[in-house]
Short mmCIF file of C-alpha atoms in Angstrom, two decimals:
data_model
loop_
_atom_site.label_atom_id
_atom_site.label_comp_id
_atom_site.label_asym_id
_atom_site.label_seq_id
_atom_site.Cartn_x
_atom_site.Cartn_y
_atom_site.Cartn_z
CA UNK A 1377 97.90 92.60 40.34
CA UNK A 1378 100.14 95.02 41.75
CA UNK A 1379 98.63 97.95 44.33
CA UNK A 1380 98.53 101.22 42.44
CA UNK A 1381 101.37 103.98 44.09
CA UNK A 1382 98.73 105.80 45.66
CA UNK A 1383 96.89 102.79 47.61
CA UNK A 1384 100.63 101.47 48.30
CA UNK A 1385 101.38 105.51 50.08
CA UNK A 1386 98.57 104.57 51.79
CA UNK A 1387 99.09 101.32 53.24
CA UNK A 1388 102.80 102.26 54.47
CA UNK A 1389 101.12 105.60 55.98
CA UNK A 1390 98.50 103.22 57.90
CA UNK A 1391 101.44 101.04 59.13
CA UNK A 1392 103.69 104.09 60.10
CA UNK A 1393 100.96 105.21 62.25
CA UNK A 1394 99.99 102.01 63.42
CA UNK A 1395 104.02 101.77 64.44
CA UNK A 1396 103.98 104.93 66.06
CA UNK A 1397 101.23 104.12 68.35
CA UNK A 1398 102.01 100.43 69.03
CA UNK A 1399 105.79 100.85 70.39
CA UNK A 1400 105.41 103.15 72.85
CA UNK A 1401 102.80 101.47 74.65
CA UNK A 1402 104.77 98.14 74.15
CA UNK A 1403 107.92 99.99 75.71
CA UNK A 1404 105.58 100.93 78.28
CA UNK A 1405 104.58 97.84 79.18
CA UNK A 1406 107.96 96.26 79.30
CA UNK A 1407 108.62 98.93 81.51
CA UNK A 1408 106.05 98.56 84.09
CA UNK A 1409 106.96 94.62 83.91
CA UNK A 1410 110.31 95.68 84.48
CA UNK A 1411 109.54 97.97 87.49
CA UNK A 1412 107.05 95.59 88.86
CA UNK A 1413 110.21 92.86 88.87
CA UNK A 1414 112.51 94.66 90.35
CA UNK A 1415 110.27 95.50 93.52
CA UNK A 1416 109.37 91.92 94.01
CA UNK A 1417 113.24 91.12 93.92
CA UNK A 1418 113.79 93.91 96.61
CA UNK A 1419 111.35 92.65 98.85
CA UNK A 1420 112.41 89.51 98.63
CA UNK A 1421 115.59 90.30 99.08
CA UNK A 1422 114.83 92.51 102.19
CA UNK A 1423 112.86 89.77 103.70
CA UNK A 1424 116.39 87.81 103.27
CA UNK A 1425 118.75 90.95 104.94
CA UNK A 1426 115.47 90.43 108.31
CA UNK A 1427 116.05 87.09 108.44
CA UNK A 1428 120.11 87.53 108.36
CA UNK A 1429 119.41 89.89 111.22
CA UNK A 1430 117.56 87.50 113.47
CA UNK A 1431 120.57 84.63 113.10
CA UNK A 1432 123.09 87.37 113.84
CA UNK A 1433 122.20 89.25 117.09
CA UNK A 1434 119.87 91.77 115.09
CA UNK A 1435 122.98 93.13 112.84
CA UNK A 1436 122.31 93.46 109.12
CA UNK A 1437 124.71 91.79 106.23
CA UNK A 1438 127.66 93.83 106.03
CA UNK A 1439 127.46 96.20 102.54
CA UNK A 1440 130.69 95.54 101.19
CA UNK A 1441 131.17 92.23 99.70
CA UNK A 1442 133.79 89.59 99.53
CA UNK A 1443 135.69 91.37 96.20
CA UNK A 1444 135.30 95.18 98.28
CA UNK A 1445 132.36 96.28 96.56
CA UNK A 1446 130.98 98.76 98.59
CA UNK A 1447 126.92 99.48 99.35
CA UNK A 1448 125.83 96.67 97.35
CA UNK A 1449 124.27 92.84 98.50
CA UNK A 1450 126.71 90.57 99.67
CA UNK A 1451 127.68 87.24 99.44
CA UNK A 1452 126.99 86.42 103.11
CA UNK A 1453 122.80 86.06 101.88
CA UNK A 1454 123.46 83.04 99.89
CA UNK A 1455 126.57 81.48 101.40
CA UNK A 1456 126.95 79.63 103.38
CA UNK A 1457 123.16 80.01 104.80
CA UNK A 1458 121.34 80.56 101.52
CA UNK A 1459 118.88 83.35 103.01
CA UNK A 1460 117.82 83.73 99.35
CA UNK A 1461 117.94 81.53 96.75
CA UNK A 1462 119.18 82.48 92.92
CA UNK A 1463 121.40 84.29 94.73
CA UNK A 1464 123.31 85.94 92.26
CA UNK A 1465 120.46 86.17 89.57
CA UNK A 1466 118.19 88.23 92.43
CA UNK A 1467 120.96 91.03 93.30
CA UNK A 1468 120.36 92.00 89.99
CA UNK A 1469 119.12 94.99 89.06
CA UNK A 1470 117.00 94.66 85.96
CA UNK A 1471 117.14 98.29 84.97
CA UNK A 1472 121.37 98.49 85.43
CA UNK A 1473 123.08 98.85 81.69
CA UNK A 1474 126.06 96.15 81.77
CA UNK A 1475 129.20 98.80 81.57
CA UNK A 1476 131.76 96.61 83.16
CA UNK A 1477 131.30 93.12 81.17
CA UNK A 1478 134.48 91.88 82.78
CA UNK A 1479 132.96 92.11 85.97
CA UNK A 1480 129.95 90.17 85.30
CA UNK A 1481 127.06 90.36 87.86
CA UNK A 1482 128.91 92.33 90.62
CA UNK A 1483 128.23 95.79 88.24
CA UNK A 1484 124.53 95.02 87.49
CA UNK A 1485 123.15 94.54 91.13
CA UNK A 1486 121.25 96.68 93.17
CA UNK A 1487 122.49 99.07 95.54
CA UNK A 1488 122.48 98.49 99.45
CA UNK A 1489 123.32 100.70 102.21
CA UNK A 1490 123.44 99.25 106.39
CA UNK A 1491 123.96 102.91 107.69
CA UNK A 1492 125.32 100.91 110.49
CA UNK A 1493 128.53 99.22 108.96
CA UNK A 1494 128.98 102.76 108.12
CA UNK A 1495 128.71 104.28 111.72
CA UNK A 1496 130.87 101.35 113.63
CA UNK A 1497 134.78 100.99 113.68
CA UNK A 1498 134.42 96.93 113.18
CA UNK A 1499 131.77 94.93 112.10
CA UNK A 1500 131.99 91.39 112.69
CA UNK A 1501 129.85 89.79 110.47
CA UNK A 1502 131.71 90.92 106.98
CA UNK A 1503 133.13 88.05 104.99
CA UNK A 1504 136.42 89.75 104.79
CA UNK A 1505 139.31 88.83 106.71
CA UNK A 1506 140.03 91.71 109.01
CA UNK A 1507 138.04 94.34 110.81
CA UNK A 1508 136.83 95.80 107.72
CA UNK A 1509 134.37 98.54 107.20
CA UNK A 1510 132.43 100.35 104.41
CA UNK A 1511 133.49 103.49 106.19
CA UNK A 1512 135.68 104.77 103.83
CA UNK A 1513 137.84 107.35 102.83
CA UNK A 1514 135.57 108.53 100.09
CA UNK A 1515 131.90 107.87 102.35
CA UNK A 1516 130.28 110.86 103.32
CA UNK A 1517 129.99 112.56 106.58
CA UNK A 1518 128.26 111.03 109.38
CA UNK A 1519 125.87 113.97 109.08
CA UNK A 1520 124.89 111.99 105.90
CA UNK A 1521 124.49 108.81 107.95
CA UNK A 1522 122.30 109.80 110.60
CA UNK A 1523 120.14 111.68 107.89
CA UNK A 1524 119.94 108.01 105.92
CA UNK A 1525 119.05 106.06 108.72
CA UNK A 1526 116.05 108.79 109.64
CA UNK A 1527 115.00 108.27 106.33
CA UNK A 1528 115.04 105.06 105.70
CA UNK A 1529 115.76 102.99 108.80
CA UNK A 1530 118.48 100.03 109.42
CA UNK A 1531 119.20 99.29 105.49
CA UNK A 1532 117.95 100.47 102.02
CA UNK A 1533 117.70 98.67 98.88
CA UNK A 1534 117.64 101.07 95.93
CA UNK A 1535 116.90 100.31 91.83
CA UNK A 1536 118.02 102.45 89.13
CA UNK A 1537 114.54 102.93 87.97
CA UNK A 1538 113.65 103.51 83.98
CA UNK A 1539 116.64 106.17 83.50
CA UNK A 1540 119.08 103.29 84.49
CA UNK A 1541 121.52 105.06 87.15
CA UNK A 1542 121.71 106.20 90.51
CA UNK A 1543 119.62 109.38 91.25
CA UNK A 1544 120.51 111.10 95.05
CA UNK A 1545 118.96 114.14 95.97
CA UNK A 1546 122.02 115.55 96.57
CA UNK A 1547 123.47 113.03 98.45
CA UNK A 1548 123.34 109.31 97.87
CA UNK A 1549 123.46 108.45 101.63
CA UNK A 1550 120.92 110.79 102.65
CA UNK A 1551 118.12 110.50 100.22
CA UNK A 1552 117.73 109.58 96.56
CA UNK A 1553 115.02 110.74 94.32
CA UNK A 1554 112.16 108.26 93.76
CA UNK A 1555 110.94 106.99 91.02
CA UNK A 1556 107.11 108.61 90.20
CA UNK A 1557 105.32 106.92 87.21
CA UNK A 1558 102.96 109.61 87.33
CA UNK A 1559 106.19 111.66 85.53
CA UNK A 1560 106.60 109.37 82.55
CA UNK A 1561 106.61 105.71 82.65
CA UNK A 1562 110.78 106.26 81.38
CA UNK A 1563 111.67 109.04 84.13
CA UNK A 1564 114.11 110.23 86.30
CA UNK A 1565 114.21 108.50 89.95
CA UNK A 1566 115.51 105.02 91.95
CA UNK A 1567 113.17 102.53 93.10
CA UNK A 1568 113.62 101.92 97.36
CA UNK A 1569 112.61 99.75 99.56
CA UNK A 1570 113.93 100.13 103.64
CA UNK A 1571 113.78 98.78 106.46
CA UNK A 1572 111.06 101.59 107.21
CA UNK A 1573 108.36 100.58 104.19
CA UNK A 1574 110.03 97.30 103.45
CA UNK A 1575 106.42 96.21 102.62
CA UNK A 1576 105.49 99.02 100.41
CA UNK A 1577 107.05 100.28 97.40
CA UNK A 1578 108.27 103.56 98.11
CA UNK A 1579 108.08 105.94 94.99
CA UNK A 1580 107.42 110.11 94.64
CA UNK A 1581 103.84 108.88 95.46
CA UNK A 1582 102.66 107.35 98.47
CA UNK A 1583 102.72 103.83 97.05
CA UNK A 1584 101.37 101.85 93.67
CA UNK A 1585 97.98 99.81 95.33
CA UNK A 1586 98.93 96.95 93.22
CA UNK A 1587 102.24 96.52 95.29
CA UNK A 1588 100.71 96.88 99.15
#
């Protein structure tokens, strides 16, 4: 027997609700999970930029990779010493929205800056031919550098957080906003890790406990 129209207004009421409530906090969730991956990668991939470093007279990977793309992961971690492995799969950023299809991978990965390769005329480890450089005509001031590097140390790693791009504080050398949960789960900010709190999450709070 068919559910009179008043007990069926009520049952798709109930569900709306139900709905309502249920999404958010699974969105939620899949966010944390997301944010939660995207730290682990970091680290890991920081622990692969130290170990770089101590095969290669204590200088960091070069940030411009093998097809010019500047301040991001290079191919020199995975070839031909694979100082991470699932190379290609763990410069990705998660949280990056795939705008340039045709250039697979390379767009989605996660930002990295050796403040460095950005100070010195030649840097010998870069898998380009040629003393090439990410100093370039379009990098800011050196001002910028030296404020980076007091920030942040040797390197940084940065995520596009929940609001999927870049967010500097001005200046995307110098500083970047981080990422607070505390704001909204789906907020403004970049997730970092550096060489100065490579073990701990760096965010608009001292740390998340659950990722010291």
């Amino acid at each position: 027997m068919s559910l009179p129209l008043v007990e069926l207004l009520v049952v798709l009421a109930m569900g709306g609700v139900l709905a309502a409530v249920g999404v958010p906090k699974f969105l939620q969730a899949d966010t944390a999970s997301m944010v939660a991956e995207s730290i682990q990668e970091m680290v890991r991939l920081g622990y692969a930029l130290e170990a770089y470093a101590v095969d290669n007279g204590g200088k960091y990977v070069f940030d411009c990779d093998s097809a010019g793309w500047l301040w991001y992961p290079t191919d020199c971690l995975s070839t031909p010493v694979a100082y991470i492995s699932g190379a290609t799969d763990e410069f990705c950023d998660p949280f990056r929205e795939d705008l340039y299809p045709l250039y697979g991978y390379r767009a989605m990965r996660y930002r990295y800056i050796n403040y460095e390769a950005n100070r010195e005329p030649y840097w010998p480890p870069s898998p380009l031919p040629g003393p090439f450089t990410s100093n370039w005509i379009g990098c800011p001031s050196q001002a910028s550098v030296n404020a980076g590097e007091a920030r942040y140390g040797e390197w940084r790693l940065s995520g596009s957080g929940p609001d999927t791009f870049a967010s500097p504080d001005g200046d995307f050398l110098a500083k970047l906003i981080l990422y607070d949960p505390t704001n909204g789960t789906i907020s403004e900010g970049d997730i970092v890790i550096s060489r100065l709190n490579h073990s701990l999450y760096q965010t608009g709070l001292s740390s998340w406990p659950e990722c010291r």
